[in-house]
Each structure stands twice: as structure tokens, then as C-alpha cells.
Short mmCIF file of C-alpha atoms and ligand atoms in Angstrom, two decimals:
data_model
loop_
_atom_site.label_atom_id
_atom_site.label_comp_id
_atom_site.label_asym_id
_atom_site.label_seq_id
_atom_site.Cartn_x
_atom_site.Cartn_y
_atom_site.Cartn_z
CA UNK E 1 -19.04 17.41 -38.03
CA UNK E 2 -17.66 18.21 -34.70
CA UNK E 3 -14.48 16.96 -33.41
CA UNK E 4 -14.83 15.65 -29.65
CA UNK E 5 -11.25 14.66 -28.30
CA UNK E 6 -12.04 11.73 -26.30
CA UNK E 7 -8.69 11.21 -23.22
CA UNK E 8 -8.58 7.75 -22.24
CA UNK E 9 -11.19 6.81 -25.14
CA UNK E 10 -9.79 3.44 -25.59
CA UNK E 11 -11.01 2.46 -22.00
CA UNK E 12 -13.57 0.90 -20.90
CA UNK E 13 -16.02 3.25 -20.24
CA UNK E 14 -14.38 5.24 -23.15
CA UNK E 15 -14.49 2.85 -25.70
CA UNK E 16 -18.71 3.05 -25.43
CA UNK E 17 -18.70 6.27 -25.46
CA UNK E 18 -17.05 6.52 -29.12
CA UNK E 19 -19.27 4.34 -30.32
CA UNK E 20 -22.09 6.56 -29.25
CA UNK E 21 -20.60 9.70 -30.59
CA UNK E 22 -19.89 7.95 -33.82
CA UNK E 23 -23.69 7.70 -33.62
CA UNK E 24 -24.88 10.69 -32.99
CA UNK E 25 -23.03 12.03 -36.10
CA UNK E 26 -19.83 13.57 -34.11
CA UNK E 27 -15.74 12.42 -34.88
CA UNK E 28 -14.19 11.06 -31.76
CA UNK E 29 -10.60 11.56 -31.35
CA UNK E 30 -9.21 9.38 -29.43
CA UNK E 31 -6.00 10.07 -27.06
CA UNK E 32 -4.61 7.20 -24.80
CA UNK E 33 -1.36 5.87 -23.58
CA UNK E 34 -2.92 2.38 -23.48
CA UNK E 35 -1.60 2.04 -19.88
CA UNK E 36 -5.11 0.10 -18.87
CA UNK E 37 -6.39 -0.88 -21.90
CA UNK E 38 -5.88 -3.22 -25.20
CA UNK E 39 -5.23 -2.20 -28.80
CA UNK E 40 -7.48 -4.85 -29.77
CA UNK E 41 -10.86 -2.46 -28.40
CA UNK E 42 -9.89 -0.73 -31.79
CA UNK E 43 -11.01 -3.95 -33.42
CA UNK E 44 -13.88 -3.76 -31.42
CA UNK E 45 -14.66 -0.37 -32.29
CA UNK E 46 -13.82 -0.74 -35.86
CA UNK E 47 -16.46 -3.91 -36.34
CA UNK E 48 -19.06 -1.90 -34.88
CA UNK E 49 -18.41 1.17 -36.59
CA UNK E 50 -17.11 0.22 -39.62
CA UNK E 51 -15.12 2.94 -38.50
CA UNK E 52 -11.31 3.72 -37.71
CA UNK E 53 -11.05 6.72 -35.66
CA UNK E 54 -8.14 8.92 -35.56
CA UNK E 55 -5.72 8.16 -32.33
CA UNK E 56 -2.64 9.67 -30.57
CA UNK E 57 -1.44 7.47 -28.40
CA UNK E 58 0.28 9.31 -26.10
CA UNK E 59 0.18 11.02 -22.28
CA UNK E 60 -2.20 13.24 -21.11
CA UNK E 61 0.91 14.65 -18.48
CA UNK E 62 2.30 15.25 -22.27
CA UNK E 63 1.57 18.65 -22.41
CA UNK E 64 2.78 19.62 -26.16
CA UNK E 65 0.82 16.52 -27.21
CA UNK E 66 -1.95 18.83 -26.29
CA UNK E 67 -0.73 21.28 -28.46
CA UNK E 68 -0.34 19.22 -31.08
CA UNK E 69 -3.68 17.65 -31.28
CA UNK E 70 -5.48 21.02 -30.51
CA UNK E 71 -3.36 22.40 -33.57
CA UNK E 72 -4.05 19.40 -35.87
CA UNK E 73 -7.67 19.41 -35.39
CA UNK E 74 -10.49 21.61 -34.79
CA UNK E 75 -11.52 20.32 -31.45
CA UNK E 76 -15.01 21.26 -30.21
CA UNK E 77 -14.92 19.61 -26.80
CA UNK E 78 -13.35 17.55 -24.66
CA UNK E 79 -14.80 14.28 -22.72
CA UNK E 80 -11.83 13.10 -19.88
CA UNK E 81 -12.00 9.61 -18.81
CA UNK E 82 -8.13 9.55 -18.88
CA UNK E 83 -7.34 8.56 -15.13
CA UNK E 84 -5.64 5.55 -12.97
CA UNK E 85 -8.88 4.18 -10.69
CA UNK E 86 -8.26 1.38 -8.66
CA UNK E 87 -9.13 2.62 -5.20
CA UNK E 88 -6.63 -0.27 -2.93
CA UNK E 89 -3.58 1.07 -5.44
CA UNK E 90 -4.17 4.61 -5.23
CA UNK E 91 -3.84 4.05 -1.29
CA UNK E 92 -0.41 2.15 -1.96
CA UNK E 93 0.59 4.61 -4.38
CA UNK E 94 -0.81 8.47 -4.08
CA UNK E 95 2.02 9.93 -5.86
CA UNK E 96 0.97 7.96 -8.93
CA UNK E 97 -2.50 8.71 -8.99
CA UNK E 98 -2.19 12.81 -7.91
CA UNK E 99 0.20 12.44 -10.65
CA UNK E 100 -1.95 10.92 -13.21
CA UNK E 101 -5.26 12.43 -12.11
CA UNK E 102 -4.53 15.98 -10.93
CA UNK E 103 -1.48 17.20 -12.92
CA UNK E 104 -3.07 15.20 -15.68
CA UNK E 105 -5.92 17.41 -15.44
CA UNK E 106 -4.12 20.62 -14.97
CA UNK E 107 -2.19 19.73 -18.22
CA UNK E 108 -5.46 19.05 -19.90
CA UNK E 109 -6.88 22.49 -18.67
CA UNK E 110 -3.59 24.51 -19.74
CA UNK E 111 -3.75 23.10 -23.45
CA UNK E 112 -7.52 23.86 -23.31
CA UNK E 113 -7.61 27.46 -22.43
CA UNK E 114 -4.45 28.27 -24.56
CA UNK E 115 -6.24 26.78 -27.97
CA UNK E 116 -9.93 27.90 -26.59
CA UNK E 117 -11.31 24.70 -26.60
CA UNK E 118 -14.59 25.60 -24.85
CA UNK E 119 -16.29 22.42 -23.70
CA UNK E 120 -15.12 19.74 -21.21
CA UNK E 121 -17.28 16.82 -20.00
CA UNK E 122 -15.18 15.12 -16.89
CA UNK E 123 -15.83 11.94 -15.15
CA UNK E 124 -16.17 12.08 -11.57
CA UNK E 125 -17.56 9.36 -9.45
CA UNK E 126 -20.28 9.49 -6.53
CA UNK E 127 -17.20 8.38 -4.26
CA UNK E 128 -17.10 11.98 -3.94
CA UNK E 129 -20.14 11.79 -1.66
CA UNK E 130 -18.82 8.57 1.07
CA UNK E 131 -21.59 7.40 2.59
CA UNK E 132 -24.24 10.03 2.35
CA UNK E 133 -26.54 11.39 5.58
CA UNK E 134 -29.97 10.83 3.25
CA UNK E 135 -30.63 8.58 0.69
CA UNK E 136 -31.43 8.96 -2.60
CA UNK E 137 -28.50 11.17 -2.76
CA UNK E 138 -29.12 14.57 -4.31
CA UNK E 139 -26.20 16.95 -6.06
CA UNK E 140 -26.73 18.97 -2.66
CA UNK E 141 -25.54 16.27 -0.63
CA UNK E 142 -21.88 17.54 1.11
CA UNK E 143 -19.08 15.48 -0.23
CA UNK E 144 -17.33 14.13 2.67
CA UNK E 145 -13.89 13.66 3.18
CA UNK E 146 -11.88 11.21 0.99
CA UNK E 147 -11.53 7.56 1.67
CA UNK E 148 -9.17 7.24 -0.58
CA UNK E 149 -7.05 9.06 -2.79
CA UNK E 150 -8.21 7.67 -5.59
CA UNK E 151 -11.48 9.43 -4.51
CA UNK E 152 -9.81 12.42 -3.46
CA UNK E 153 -8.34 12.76 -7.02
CA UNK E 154 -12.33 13.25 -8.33
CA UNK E 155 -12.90 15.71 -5.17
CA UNK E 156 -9.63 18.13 -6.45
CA UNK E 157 -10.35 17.59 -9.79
CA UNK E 158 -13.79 19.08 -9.47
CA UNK E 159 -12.36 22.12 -7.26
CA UNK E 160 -9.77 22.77 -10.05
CA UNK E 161 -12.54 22.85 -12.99
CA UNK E 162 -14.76 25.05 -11.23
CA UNK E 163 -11.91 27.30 -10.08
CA UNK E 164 -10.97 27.82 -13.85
CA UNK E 165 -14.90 28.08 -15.30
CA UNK E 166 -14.79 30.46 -12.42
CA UNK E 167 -11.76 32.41 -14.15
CA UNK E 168 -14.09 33.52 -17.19
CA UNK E 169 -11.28 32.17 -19.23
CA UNK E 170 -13.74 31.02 -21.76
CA UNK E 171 -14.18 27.07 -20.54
CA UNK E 172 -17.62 25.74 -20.10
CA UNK E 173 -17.63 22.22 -17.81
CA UNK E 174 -19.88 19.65 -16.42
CA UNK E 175 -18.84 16.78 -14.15
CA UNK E 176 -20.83 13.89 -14.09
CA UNK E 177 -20.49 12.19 -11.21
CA UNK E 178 -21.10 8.18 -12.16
CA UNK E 179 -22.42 5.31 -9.93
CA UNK E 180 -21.53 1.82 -10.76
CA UNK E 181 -20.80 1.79 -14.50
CA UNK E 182 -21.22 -2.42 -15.64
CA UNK E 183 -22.86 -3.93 -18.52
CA UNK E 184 -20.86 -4.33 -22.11
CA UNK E 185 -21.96 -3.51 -25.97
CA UNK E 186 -25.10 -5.78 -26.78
CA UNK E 187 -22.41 -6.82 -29.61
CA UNK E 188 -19.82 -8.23 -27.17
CA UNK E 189 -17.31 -6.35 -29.86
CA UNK E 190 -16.11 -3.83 -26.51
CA UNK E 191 -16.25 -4.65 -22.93
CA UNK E 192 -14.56 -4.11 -19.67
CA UNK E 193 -11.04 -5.30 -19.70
CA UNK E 194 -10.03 -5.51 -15.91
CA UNK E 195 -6.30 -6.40 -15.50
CA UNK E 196 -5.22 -9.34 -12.67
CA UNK E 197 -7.92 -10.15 -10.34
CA UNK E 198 -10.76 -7.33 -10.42
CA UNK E 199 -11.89 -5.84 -7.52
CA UNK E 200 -15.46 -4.66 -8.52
CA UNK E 201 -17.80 -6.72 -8.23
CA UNK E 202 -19.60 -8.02 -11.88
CA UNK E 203 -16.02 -8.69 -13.47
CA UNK E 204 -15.70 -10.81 -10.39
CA UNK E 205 -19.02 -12.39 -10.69
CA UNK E 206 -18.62 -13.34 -14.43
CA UNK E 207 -14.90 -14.42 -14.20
CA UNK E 208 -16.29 -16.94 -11.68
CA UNK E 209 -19.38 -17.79 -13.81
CA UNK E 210 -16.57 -18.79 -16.58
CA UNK E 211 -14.45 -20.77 -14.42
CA UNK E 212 -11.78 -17.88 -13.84
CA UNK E 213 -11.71 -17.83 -10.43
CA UNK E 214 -13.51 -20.46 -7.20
CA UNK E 215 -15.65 -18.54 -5.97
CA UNK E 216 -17.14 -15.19 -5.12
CA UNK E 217 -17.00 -13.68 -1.59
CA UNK E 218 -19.85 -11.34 -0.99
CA UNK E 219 -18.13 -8.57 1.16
CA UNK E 220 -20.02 -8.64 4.46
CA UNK E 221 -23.65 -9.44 5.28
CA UNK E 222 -24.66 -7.64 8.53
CA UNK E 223 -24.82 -4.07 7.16
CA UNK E 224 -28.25 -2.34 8.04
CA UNK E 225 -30.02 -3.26 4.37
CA UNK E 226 -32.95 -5.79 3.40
CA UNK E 227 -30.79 -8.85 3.06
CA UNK E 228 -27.33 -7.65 4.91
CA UNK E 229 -25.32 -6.98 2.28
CA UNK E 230 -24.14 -3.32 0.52
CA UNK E 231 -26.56 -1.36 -1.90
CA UNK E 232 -25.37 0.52 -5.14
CA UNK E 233 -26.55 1.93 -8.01
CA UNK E 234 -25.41 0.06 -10.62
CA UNK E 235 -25.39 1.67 -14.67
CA UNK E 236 -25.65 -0.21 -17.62
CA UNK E 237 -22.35 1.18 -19.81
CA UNK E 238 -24.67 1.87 -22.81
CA UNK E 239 -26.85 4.13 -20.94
CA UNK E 240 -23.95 6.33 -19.21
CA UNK E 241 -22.57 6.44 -23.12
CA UNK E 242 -25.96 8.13 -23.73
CA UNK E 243 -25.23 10.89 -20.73
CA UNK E 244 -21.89 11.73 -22.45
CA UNK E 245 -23.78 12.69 -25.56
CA UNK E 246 -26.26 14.89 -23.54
CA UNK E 247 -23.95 16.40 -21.83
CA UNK E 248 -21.81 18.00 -24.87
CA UNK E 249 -25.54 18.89 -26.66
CA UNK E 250 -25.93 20.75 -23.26
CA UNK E 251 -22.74 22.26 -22.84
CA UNK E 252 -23.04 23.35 -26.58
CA UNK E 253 -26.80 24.72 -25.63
CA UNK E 254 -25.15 27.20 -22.85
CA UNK E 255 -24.08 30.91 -24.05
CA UNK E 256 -22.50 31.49 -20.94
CA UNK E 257 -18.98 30.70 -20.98
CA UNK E 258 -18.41 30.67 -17.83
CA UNK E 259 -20.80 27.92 -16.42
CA UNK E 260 -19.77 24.68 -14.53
CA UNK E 261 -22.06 21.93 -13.19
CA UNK E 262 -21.90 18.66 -11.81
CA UNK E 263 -24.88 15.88 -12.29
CA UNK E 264 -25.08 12.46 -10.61
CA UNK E 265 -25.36 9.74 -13.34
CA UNK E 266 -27.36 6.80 -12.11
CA UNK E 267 -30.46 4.86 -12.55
CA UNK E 268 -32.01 6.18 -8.86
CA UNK E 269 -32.61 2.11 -7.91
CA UNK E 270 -30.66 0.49 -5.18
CA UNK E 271 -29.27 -2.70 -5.35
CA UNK E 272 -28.03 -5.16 -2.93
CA UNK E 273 -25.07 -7.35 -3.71
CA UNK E 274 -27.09 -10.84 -3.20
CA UNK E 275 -30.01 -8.94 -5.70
CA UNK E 276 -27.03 -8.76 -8.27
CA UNK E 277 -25.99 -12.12 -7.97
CA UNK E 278 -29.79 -13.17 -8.07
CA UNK E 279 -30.36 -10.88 -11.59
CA UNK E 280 -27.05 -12.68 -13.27
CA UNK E 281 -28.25 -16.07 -12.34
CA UNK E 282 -31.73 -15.28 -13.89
CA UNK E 283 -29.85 -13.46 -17.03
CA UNK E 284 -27.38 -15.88 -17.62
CA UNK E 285 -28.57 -19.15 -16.52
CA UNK E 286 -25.50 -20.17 -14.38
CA UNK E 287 -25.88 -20.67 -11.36
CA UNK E 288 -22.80 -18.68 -9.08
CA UNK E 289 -20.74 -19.88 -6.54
CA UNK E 290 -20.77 -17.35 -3.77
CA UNK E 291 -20.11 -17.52 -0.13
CA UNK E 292 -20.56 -15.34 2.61
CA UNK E 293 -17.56 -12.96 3.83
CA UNK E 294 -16.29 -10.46 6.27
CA UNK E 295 -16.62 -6.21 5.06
CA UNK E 296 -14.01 -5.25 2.88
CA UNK E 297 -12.54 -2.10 4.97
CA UNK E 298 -13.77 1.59 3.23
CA UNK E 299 -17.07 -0.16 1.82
CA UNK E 300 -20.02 2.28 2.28
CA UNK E 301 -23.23 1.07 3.31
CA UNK E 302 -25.61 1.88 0.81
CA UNK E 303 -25.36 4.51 -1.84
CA UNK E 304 -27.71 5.62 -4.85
CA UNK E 305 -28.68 8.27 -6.55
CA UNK E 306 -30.91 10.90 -7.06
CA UNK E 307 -31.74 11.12 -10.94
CA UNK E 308 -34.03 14.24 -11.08
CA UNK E 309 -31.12 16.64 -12.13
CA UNK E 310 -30.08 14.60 -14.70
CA UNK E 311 -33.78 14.36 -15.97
CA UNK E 312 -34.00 17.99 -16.44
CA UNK E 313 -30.88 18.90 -17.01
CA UNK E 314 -29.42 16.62 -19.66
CA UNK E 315 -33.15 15.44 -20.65
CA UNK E 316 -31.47 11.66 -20.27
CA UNK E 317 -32.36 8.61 -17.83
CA UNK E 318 -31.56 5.13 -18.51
CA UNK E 319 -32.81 2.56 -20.46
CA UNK E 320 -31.43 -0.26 -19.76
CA UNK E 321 -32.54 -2.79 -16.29
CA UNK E 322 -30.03 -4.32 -14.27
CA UNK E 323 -30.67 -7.69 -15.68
CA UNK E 324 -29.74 -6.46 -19.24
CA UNK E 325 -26.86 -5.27 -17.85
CA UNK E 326 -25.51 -8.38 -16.39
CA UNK E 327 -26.72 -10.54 -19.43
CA UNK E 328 -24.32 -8.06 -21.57
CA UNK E 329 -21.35 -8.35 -19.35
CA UNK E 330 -21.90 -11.71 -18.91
CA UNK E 331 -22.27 -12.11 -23.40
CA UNK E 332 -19.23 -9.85 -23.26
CA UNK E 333 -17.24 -12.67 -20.51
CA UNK E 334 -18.28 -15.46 -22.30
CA UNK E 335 -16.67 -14.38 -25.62
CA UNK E 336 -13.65 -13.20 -23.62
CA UNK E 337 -13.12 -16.32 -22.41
CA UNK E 338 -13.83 -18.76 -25.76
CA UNK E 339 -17.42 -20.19 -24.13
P1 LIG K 1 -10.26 2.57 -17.83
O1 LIG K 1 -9.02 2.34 -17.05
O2 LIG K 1 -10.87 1.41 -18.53
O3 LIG K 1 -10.02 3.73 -18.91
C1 LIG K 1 -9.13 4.77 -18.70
C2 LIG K 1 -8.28 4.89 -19.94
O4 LIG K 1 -7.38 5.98 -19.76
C3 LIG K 1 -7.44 3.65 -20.23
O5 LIG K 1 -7.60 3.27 -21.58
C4 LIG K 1 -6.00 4.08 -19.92
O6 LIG K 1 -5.07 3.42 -20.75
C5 LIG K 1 -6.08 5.57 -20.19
N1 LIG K 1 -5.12 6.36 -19.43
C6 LIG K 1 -4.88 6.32 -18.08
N2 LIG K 1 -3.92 7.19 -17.76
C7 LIG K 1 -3.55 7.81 -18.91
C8 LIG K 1 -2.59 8.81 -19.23
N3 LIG K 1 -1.81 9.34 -18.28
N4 LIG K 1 -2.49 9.23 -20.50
C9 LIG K 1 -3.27 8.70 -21.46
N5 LIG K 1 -4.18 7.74 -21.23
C10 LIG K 1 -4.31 7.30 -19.96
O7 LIG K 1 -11.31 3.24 -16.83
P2 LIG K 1 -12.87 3.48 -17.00
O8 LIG K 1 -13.59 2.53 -16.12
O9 LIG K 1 -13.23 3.57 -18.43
O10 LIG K 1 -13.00 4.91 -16.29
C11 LIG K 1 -12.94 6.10 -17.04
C12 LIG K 1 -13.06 7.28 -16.11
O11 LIG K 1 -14.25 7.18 -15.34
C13 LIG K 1 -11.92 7.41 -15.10
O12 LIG K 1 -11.63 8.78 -14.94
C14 LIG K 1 -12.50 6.84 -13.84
O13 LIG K 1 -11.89 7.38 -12.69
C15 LIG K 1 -13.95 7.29 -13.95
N6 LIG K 1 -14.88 6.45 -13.20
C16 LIG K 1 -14.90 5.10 -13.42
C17 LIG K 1 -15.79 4.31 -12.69
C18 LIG K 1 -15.81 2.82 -12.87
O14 LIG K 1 -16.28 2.11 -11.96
N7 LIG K 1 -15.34 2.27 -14.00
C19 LIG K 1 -16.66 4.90 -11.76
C20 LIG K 1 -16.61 6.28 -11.58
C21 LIG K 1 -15.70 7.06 -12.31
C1 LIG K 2 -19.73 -3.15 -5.29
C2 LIG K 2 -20.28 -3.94 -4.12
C3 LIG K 2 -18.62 -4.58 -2.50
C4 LIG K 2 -16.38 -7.34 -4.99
C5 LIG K 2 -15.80 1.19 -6.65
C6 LIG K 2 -14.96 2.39 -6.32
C7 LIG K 2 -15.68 3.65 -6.68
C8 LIG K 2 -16.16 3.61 -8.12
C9 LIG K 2 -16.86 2.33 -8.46
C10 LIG K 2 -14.64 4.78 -9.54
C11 LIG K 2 -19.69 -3.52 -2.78
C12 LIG K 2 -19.24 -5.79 -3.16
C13 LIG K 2 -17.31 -6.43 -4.54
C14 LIG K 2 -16.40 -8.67 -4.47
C15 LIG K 2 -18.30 -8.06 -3.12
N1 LIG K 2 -15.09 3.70 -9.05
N2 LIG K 2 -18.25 -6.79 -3.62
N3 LIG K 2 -17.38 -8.98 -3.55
O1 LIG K 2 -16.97 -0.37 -4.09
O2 LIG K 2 -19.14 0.52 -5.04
O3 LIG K 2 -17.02 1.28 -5.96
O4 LIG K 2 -16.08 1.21 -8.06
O5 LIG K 2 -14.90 5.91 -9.25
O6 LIG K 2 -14.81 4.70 -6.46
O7 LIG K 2 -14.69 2.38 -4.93
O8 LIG K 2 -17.75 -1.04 -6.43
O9 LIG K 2 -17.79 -3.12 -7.69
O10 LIG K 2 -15.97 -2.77 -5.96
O11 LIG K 2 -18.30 -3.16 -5.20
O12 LIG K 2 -19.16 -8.40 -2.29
O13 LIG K 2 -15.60 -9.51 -4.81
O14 LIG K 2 -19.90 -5.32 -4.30
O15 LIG K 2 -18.42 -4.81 -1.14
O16 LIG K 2 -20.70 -3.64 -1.83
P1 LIG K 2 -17.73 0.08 -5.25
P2 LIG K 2 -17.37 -2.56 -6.38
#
């Protein structure tokens, strides 16, 4: 059985990815300084796995905790979700998020090329791309510059990765670059746990739906779209699990050990904000209470991807339609809050 060290694997997106590699017959090792995130997704985990999976909790800008786990264990890859993500702090606080992210990373990379652990799946984020010229946008699309350095955090860590795959030092990588990860497990056992008032916008929408918060404010509704308001690409969780897995049976599936790619992980349909409140209304039944607002600054327009490279290159596209991704998060809200 192969041993996949999973950083940040108690997290959100994380914490469905375990599950999924429990599945698919490999050991997840989890390592996380539960610094956003709540020992009880081990519960979680453990009800839907039946499993407990080994953890160190710990710092990834640990660097002998590296050591340790890569001398404990016979690690065959590496998935990296550890990172701090929330854009508005990361523009309050750079230091703490080049910190986190970068030397993070760089301590990650270290530990891996010492012990010749060869495969790394990192997550990177299609804020890499800003708001892109043509839409849907393809991996060839130019990243622009930053808009925060949250973002800028994926940007460098991409640079770094390929600059060491590009060392022949024996490390094969892949970046995925996600859209708008939401959804929960169809259990409700693991969810999204957003701490103080969320900024995206489905915890939003179903801490209002439960009475959490007044109201929603839709962030602007004169942008150049159908109905005025911003377009993503929006993921159910489950399904960008699934891309995780593809992407280590990929990475295993490549003799060359020095090879480095990056793959845009979305469904390829655009969404407006109003269609997403429209699909959790149908899905759960409650009716929202929304109003009209100003932009939030650093919003792009309209953003989705382009899903062909993932088609052929990780032979994986999702399953799942928005609408049974908003019924999930809003199953996973309701237990979260006792309805
Ligand atoms: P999350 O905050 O739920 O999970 C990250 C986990 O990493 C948490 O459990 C946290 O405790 C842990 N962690 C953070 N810093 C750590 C450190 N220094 N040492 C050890 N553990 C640490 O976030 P998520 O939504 O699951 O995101 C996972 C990854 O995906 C991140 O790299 C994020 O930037 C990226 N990403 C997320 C989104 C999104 O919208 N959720 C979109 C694109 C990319
Ligand atoms: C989605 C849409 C908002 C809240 C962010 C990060 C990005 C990536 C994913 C990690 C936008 C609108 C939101 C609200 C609203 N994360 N909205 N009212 O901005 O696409 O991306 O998360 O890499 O880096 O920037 O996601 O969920 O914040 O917003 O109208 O209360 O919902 O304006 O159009 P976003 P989001």
C-alpha cells in the first residue's frame, strides 16, 4: 500500500481528499498544525472510514519534522494543501503568508529531495491567471500579475517547483490549479469549516440560509455578464478529491523524473453569482435573503476554465452539478448548525 503524506490533510479541501485515497486503496498520512482546522474532522474522517489515520501534528516550516516523518515512513508522494488562504489577510499580513506559503514550501522541497520522495501534487489556484484576455481559460493563458499576495504565494510557489523538477534532482510535480472548490461529503461527516465571518461566497450563502448571519450582499451587479453579477467556476469538493487521485496515478505513470506540469481543475461551466443563489434555493428549499451591493475591490469579472487538459491528461472531469454541490454544503450547514 502506498504511503501518500497528505500537508494540511485535516483541512477542508484536505480532509476529502483522505477519504478518497483511503478509497482508492492508498494510506494517507496526515501532517497539520491545526492552525485552520478542527480535531473533530478526525471524527469525521474516522465515521466514514472506519478508519484512524496516522497524524503528526506539527509545522510544515518544521523542517526536522520532515525528517522525521520521511524516516518513519516510506512515503511515496506528497499532496500539499498546507497553506494560509484568505486573500483580504494575506494583504494585511504578507510576511505571514510568504512565510507560511513560500518558506513552507521550500522546507517541504528540502526534506523531499534529501529522503527522495519523488512525487508532489501542489495546490495552486486559477488566481494565478487574474482576469484572463479569453475565456474558457486554457493552461496557455499568461498569469498576470498578483492581486494579492495570497495569490502571489501560488505564482512563486509554482516558479520554485518547476525550478527544482528543472534541477533533475529526482522530483516529479504537478500543480493543479483549482477554481472554486464548494460542496461537502454526501455524509455531512466533513465539510468546510470557515472561521469568523467567511468571505467566499456558499459558506456565506448557507450561514444565512441557517439564520447565521441577515443577509447576503451579492458583490456588484453591473459587471459585463448575463445578469450583472461575477461568473466562476465553481467545483464540487468530491470531484476535485477525485483529481488528487489522478494526479498521483499520473505522476506514478511518468518515467521521467524530471517532469513538472500544471492542469486547471474545474468543471469548464460558468456561473453567475444570482445562478448560485437560484441553484441553492432549488436544492435546498429555502428561500435566501440577498440584496444587491457595490463590487468588492480585486473581484475579477468572469473566470472559468478550460477542462480539456485535465481530460487527457489526468483522464478525470467532474461528476457532480452545481446543484448537488450546494445541496451538500447546504446538508453539511444544516448539521453544523443543529437544524
Ligand atoms: P484549509 O485552511 O481548510 O486547509 C489548510 C490546512 O493546512 C488547515 O488544516 C491548516 O490547519 C493547515 N495548515 C496551514 N498552515 C500550516 C502549517 N504551517 N503547518 C501545518 N499545517 C498548516 O484550506 P483549503 O480550502 O483546504 O485549501 C487547501 C489548499 O488549497 C491551500 O493551499 C489553498 O491555498 C488551496 N486553494 C484553496 C482554494 C479554496 O477556495 N478553498 C482555492 C484554490 C486553492
Ligand atoms: C465568488 C463570487 C464574489 C461573497 C476566492 C479567492 C481565490 C480562490 C477562491 C484560493 C465573487 C461573490 C462573495 C459574498 C458575493 N481561493 N460574493 N457575496 O473571489 O472567486 O475567489 O476563493 O485560491 O484566490 O480570491 O471566491 O467565494 O469569495 O466569491 O457576491 O458575500 O461571489 O464577488 O463574484 P473568489 P468567493
Amino acid at each position: 500500500m502506498k504511503n501518500i503524506l497528505v500537508t494540511g490533510g485535516a483541512g477542508y479541501i484536505g480532509s476529502h481528499v483522505i477519504v478518497r485515497l483511503h478509497e482508492e486503496g492508498y494510506n494517507p498520512i496526515i501532517l497539520d498544525d491545526f492552525s485552520n482546522s478542527e480535531k473533530s474532522v478526525l471524527n469525521g474522517l474516522h465515521k466514514i472510514t472506519g478508519k484512524n489515520f496516522k497524524l503528526y501534528e506539527g509545522d510544515i516550516l518544521n523542517r526536522s519534522l520532515f525528517d522525521q516523518i520521511f524516516n518513519e515512513n516510506r512515503i511515496d508522494g506528497v499532496i500539499h494543501f498546507a497553506a494560509k488562504k484568505a486573500v483580504g489577510e494575506s494583504v494585511e499580513k504578507p510576511l505571514l503568508y510568504y512565510k507560511n506559503n513560500v518558506s513552507g514550501l521550500v522546507s517541504l522541497l528540502e526534506a523531499m529531495v534529501e529522503h527522495q520522495v519523488p512525487n508532489l501534487v501542489f495546490s495552486s489556484s486559477c488566481t494565478v491567471y487574474g482576469q484572463p484576455d479569453t475565456l474558457p481559460v486554457t493552461e496557455e493563458s499568461p498569469t498576470k500579475p498578483a492581486n494579492s499576495p495570497y495569490g502571489n504565494t501560488k505564482q512563486i510557489g509554482e516558479e520554485i517547483i518547476r525550478d527544482v523538477v528543472d534541477a533533475k534532482v529526482g522530483l516529479k510535480s504537478i500543480a493543479l490549479r483549482y477554481f472554486n472548490p464548494i460542496g461537502a461529503h454526501p455524509s455531512s461527516e466533513i465539510g468546510e469549516l470557515p472561521l469568523g465571518v467567511p468571505s467566499n461566497l456558499v459558506p456565506f450563502i448557507t450561514q444565512t440560509a441557517a439564520g447565521q448571519r441577515d443577509s447576503l450582499t451579492v458583490f456588484g451587479s453591473n459587471y459585463d455578464t448575463p445578469d450583472g453579477t461575477c461568473i466562476r467556476d465553481y467545483i464540487h469538493v468530491m470531484d476535485l478529491a477525485d483529481a488528487h487521485v489522478q494526479s498521483l496515478k499520473h505522476l506514478d505513470s511518468i518515467e521521467d523524473l524530471s517532469h513538472y506540469d500544471f492542469v486547471n481543475i474545474g468543471t469548464g461551466i460558468g456561473s453567475t453569482v444570482l445562478e448560485v443563489i437560484e441553484s441553492f434555493e432549488k436544492s435546498s428549499g429555502e428561500s435566501l435573503n440577498y440584496s444587491l451591493g457595490p463590487r468588492r475591490p480585486g473581484d475579477v469579472e468572469e473566470i472559468y476554465a478550460q477542462v480539456d487538459k485535465s481530460i487527457i491528461l489526468l483522464e478525470w472531469k467532474t461528476k457532480h452539478s452545481l446543484d448537488d454541490a450546494l445541496r451538500d454544503s447546504w446538508n453539511w450547514q444544516k448539521k453544523l448548525s443543529g437544524i
